[in-house]
PDB file of N, CA and C in Angstrom:
ATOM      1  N   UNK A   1     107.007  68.837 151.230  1.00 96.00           N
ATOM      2  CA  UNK A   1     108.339  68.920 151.829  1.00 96.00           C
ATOM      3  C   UNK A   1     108.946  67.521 151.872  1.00 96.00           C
ATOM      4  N   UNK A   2     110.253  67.897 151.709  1.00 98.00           N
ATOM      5  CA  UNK A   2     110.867  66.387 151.631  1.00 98.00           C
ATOM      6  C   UNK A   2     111.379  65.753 152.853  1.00 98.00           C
ATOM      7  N   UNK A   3     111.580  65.199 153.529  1.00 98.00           N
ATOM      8  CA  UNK A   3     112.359  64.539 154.647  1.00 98.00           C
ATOM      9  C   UNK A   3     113.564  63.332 154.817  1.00 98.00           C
ATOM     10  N   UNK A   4     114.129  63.824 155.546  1.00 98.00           N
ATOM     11  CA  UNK A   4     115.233  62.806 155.728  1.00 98.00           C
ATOM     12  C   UNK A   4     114.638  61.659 156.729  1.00 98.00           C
ATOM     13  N   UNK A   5     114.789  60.545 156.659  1.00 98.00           N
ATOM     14  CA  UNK A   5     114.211  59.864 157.862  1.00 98.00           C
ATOM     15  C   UNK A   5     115.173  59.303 158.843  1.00 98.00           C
ATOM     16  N   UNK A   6     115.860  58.914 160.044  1.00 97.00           N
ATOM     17  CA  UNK A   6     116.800  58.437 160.752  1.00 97.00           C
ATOM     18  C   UNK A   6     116.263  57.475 161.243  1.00 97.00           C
ATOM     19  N   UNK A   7     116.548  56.284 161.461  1.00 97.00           N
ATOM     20  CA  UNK A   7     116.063  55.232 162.136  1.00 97.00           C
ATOM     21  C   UNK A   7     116.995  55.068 163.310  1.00 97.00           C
ATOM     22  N   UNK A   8     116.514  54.816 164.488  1.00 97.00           N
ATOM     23  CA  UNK A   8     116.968  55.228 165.320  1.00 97.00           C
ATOM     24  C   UNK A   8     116.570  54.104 166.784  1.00 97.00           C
ATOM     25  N   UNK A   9     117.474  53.294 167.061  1.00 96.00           N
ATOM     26  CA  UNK A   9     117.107  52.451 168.441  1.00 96.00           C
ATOM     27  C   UNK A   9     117.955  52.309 169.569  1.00 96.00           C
ATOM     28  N   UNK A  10     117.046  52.433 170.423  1.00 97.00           N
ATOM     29  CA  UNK A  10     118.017  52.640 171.460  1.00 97.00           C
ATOM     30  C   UNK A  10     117.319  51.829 173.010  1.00 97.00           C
ATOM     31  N   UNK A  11     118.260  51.829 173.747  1.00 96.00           N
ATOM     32  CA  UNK A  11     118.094  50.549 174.674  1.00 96.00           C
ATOM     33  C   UNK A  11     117.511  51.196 175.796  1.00 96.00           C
ATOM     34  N   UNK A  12     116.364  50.558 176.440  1.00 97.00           N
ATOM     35  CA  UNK A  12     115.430  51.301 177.454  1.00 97.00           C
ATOM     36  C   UNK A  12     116.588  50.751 178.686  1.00 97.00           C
ATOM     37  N   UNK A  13     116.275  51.477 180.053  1.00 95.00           N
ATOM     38  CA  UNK A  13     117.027  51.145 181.530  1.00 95.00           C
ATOM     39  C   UNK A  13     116.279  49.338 181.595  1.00 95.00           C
ATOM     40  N   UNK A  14     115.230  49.305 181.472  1.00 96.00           N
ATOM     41  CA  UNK A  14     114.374  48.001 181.860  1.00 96.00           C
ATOM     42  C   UNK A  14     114.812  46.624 180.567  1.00 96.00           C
ATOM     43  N   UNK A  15     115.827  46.675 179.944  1.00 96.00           N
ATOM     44  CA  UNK A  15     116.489  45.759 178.559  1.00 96.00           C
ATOM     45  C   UNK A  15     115.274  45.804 177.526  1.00 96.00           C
ATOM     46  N   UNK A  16     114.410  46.799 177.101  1.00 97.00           N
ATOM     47  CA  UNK A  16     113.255  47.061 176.065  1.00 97.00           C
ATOM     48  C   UNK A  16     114.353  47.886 175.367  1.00 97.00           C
ATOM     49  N   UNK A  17     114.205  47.456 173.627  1.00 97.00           N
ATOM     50  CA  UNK A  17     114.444  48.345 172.827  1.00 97.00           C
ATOM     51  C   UNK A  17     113.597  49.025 171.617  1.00 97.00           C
ATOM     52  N   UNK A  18     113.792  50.549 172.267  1.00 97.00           N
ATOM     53  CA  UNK A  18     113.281  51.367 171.243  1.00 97.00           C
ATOM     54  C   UNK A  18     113.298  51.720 170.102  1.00 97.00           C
ATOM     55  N   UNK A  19     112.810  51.932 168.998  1.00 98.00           N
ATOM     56  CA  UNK A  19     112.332  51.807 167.628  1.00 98.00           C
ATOM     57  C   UNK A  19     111.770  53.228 167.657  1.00 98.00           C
ATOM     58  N   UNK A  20     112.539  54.016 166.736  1.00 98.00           N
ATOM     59  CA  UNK A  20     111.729  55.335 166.597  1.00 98.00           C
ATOM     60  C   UNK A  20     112.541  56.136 165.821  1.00 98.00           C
ATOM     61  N   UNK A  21     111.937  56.739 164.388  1.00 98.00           N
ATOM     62  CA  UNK A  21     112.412  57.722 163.477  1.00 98.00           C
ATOM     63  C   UNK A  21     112.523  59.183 163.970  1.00 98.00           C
ATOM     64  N   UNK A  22     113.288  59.380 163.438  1.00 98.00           N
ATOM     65  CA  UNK A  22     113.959  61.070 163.550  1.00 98.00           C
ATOM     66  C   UNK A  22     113.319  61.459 162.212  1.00 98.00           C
ATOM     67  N   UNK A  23     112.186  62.443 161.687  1.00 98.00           N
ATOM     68  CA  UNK A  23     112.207  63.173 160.959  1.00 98.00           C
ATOM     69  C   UNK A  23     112.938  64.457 160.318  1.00 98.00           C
ATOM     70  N   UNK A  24     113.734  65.112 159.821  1.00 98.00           N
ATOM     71  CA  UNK A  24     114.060  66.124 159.542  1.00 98.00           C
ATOM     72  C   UNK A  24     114.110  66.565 158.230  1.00 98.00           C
ATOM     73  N   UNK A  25     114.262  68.005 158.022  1.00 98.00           N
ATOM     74  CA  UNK A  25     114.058  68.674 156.526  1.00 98.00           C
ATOM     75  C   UNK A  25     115.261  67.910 155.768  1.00 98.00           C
ATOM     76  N   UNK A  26     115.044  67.655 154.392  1.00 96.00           N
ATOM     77  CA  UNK A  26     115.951  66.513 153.464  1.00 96.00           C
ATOM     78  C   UNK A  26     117.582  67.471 153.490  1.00 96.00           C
ATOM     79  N   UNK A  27     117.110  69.206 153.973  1.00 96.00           N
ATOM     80  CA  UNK A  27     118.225  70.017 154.040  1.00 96.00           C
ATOM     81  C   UNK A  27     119.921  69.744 154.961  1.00 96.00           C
ATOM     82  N   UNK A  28     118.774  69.558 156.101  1.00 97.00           N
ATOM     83  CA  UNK A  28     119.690  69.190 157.229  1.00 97.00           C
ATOM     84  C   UNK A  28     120.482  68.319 156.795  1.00 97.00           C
ATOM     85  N   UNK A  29     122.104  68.451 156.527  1.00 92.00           N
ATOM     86  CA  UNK A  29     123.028  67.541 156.710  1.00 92.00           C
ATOM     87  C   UNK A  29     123.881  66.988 157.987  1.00 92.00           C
ATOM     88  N   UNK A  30     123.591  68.403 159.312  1.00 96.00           N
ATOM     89  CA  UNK A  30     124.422  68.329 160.595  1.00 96.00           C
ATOM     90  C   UNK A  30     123.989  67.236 161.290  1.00 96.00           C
ATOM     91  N   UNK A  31     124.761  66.001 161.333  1.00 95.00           N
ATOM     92  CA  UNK A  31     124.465  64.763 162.159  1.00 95.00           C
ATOM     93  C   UNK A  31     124.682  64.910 163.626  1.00 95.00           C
ATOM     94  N   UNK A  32     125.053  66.104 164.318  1.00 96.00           N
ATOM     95  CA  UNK A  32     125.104  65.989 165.643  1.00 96.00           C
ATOM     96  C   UNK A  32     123.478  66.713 166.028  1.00 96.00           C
ATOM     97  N   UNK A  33     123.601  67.973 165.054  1.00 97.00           N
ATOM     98  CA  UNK A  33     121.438  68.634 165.425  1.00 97.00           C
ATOM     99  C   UNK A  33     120.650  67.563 165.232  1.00 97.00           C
ATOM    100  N   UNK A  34     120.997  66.737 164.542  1.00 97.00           N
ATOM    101  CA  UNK A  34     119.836  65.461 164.431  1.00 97.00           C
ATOM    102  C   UNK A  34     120.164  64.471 165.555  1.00 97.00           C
ATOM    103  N   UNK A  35     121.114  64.130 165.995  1.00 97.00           N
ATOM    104  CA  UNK A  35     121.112  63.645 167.604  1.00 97.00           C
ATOM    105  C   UNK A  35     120.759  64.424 168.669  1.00 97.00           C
ATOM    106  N   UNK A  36     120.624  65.260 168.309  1.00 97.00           N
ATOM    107  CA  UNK A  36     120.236  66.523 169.572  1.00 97.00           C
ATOM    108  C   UNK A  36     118.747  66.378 169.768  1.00 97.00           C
ATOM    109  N   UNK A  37     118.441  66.674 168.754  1.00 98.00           N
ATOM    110  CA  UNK A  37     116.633  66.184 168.124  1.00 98.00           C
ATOM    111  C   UNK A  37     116.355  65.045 168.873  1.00 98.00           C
ATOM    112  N   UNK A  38     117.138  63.510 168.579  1.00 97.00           N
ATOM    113  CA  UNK A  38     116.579  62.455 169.218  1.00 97.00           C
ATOM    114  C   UNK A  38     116.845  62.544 171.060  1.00 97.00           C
ATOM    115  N   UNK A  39     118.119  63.202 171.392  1.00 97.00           N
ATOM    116  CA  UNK A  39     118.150  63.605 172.905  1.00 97.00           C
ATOM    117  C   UNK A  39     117.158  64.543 173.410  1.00 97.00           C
ATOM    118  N   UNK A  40     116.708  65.121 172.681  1.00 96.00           N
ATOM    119  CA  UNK A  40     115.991  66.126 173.161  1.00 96.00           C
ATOM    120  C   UNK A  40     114.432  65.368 173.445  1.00 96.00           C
ATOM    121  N   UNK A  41     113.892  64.409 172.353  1.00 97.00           N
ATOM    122  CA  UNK A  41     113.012  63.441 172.478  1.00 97.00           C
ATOM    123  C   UNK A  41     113.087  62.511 173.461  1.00 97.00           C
ATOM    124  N   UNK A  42     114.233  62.369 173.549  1.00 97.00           N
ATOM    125  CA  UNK A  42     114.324  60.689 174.912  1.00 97.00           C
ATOM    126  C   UNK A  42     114.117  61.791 176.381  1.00 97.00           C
ATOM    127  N   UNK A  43     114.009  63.176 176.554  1.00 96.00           N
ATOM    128  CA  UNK A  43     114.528  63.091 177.332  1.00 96.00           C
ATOM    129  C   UNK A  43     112.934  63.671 177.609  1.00 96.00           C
ATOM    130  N   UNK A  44     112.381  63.799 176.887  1.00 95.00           N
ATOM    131  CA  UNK A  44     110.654  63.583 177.359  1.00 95.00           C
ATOM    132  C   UNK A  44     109.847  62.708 177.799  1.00 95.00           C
ATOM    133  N   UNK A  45     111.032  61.431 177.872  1.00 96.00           N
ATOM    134  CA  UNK A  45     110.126  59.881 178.229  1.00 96.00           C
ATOM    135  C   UNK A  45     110.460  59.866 179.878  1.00 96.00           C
ATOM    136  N   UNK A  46     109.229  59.220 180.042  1.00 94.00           N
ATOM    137  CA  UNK A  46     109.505  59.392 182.125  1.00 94.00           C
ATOM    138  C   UNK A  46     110.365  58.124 182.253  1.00 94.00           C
ATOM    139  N   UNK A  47     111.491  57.169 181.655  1.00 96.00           N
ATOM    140  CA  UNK A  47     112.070  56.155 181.824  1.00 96.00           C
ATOM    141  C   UNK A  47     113.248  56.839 181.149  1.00 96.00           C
ATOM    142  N   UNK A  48     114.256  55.700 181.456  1.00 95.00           N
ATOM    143  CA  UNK A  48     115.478  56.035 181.458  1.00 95.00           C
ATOM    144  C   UNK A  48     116.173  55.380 180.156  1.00 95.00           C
ATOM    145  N   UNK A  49     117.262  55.758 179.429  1.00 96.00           N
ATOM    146  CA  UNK A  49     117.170  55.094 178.360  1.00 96.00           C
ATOM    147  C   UNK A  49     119.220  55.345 177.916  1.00 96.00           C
ATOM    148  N   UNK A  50     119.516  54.487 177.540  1.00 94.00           N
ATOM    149  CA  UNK A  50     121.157  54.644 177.051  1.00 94.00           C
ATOM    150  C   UNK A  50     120.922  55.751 176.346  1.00 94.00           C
ATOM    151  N   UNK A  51     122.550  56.613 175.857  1.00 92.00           N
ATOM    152  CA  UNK A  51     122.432  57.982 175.026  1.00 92.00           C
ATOM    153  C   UNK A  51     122.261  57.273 174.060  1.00 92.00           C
ATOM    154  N   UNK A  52     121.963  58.502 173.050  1.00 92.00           N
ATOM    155  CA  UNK A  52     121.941  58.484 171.155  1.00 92.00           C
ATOM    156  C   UNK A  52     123.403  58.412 171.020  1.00 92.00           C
ATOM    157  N   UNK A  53     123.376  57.637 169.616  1.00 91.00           N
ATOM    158  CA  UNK A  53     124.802  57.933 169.565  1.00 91.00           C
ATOM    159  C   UNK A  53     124.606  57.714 167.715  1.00 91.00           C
ATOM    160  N   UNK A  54     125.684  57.864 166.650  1.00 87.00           N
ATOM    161  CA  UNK A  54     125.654  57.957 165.500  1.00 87.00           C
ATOM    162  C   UNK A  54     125.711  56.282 165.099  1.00 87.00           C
ATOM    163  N   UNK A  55     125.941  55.356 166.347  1.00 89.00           N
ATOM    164  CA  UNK A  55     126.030  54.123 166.261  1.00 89.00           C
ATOM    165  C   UNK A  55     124.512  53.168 165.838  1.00 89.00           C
ATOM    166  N   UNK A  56     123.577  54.459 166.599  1.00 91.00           N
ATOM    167  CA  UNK A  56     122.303  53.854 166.801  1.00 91.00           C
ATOM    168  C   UNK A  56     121.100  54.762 165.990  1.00 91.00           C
ATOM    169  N   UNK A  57     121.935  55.393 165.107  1.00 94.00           N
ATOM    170  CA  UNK A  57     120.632  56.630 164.585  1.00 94.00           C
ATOM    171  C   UNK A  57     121.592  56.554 163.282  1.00 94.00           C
ATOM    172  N   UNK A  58     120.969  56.174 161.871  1.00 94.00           N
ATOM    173  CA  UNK A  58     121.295  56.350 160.937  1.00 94.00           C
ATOM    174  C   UNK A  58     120.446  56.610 159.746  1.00 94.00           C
ATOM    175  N   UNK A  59     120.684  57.291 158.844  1.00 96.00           N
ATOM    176  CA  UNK A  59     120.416  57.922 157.747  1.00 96.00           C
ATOM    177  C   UNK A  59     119.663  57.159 157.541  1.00 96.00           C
ATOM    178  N   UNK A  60     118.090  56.636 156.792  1.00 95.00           N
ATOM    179  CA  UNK A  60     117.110  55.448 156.072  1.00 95.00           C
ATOM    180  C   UNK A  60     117.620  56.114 154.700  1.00 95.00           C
ATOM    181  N   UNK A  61     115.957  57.028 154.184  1.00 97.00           N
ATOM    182  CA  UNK A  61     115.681  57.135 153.314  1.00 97.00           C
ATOM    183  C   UNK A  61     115.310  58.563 153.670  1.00 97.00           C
ATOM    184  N   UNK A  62     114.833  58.978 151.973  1.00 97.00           N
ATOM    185  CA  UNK A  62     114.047  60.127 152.151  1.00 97.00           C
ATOM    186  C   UNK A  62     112.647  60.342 151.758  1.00 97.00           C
ATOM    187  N   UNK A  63     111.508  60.858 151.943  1.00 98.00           N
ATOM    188  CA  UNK A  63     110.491  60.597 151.917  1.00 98.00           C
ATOM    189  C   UNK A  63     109.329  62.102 152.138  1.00 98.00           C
ATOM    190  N   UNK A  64     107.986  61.838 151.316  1.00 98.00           N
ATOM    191  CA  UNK A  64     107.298  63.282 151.169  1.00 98.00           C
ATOM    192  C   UNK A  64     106.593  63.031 152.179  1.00 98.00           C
ATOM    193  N   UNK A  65     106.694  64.454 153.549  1.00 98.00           N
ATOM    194  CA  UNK A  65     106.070  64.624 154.362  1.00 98.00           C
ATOM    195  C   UNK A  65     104.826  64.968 154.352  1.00 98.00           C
ATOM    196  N   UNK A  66     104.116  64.229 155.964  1.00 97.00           N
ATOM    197  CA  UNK A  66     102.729  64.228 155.998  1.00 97.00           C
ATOM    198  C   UNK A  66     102.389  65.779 156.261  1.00 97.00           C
ATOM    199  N   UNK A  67     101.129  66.302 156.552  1.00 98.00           N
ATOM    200  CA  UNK A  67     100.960  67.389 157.279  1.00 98.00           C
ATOM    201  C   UNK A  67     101.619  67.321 158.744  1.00 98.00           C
ATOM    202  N   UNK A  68     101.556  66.210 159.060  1.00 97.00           N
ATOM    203  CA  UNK A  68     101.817  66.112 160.778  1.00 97.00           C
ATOM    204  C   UNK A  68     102.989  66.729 160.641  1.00 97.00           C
ATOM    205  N   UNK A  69     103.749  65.584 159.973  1.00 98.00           N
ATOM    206  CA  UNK A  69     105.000  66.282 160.322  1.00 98.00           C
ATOM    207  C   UNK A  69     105.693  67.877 159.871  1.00 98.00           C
ATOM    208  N   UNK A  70     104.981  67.867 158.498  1.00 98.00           N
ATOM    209  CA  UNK A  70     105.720  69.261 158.250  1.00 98.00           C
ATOM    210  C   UNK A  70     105.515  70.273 159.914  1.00 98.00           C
ATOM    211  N   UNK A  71     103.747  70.120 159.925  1.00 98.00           N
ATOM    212  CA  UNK A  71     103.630  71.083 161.552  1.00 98.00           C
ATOM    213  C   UNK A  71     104.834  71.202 162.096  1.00 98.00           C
ATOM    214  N   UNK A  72     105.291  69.770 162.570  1.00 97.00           N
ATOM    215  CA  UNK A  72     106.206  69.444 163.935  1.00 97.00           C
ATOM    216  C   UNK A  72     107.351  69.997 163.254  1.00 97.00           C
ATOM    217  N   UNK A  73     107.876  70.035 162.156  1.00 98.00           N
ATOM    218  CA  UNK A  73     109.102  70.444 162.030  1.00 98.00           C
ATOM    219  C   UNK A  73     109.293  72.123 161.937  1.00 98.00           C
ATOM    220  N   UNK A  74     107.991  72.438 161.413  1.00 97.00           N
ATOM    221  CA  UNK A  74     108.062  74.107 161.521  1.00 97.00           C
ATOM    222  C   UNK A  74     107.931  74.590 163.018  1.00 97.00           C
ATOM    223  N   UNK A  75     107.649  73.961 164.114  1.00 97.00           N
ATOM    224  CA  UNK A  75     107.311  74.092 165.263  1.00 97.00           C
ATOM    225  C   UNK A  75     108.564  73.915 166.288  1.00 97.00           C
ATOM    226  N   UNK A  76     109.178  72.797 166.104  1.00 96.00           N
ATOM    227  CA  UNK A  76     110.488  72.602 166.391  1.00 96.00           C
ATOM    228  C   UNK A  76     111.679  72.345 165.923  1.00 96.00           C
ATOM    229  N   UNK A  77     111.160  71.819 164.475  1.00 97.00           N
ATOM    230  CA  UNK A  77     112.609  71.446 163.499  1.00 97.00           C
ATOM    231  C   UNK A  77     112.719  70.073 163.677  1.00 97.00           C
ATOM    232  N   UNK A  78     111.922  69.437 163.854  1.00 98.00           N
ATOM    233  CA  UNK A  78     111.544  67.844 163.849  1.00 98.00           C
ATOM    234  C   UNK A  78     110.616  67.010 164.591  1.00 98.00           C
ATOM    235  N   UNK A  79     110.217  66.108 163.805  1.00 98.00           N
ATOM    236  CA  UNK A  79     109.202  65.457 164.111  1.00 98.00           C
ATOM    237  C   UNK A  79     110.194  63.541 164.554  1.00 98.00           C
ATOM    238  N   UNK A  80     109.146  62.988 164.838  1.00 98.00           N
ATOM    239  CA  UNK A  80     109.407  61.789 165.541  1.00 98.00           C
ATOM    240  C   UNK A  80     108.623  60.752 165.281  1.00 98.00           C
ATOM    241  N   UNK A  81     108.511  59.457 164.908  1.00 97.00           N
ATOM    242  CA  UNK A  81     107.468  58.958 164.761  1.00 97.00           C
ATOM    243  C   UNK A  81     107.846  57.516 165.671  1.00 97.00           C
ATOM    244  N   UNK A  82     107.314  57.288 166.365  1.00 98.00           N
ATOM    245  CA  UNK A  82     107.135  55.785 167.159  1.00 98.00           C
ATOM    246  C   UNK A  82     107.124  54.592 166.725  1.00 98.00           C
ATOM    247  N   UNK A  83     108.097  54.008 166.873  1.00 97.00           N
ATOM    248  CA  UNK A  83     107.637  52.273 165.868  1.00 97.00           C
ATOM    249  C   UNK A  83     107.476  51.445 167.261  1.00 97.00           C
ATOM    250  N   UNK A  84     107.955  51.329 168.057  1.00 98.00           N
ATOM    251  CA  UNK A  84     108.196  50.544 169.359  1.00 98.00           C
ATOM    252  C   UNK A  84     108.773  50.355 170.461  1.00 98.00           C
ATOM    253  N   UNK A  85     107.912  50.283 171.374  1.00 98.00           N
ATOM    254  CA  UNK A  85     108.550  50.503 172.910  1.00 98.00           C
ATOM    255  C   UNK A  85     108.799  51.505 173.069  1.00 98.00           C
ATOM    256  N   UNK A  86     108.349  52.794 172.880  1.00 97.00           N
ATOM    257  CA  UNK A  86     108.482  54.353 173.273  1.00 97.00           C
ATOM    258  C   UNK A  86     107.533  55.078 174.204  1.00 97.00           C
ATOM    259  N   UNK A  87     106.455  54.178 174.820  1.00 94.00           N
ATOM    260  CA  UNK A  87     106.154  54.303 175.782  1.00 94.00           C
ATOM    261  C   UNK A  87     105.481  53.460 177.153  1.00 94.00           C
TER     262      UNK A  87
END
C-alpha cells in the first residue's frame, strides 16, 4: 500500500515542539480528514497543545507502507508516527 506522508508540527502548552507524521492511504486527497486525523491524535496526549492547522501539516512525500501501518490505517484510517516531543 502506498501512503501519503504529512509532516506535521505543532507547538506543545510548555514552548516544546512536536514533530510527527500523519500517515494516510496515497488515495486520500481531503485535507481537512487528514487534519481531523492529526486532531483526533493530539487529542490523545495528556498535555495541551496549539490546533492543527494546514499551516503546520503539509503534504512530504509518498511512500510503501510498513505492516504497522497498513494495520493502523485499516483500523482507523491512519496511522502516526512520532519524530519528537510527542510524549
Amino acid at each position: 500500500m502506498k501512503v501519503s506522508v504529512w509532516d506535521t508540527y505543532v507547538k506543545r502548552d510548555d514552548g516544546k515542539l512536536m514533530h510527527f507524521d500523519i500517515l494516510v492511504p496515497n488515495s486520500l486527497q481531503d485535507e481537512q480528514t487528514i487534519l481531523n486525523y492529526g486532531t483526533s491524535y493530539l487529542k490523545s496526549k495528556a498535555f495541551k497543545t496549539e490546533s492543527i492547522s494546514s499551516k503546520i501539516c503539509n503534504f512530504c512525500h509518498i511512500e510503501q507502507a510498513t505492516d504497522a501501518v497498513i494495520k493502523d490505517i485499516q483500523s482507523k484510517g491512519f496511522s502516526i508516527i512520532e519524530m519528537e516531543n510527542c510524549n
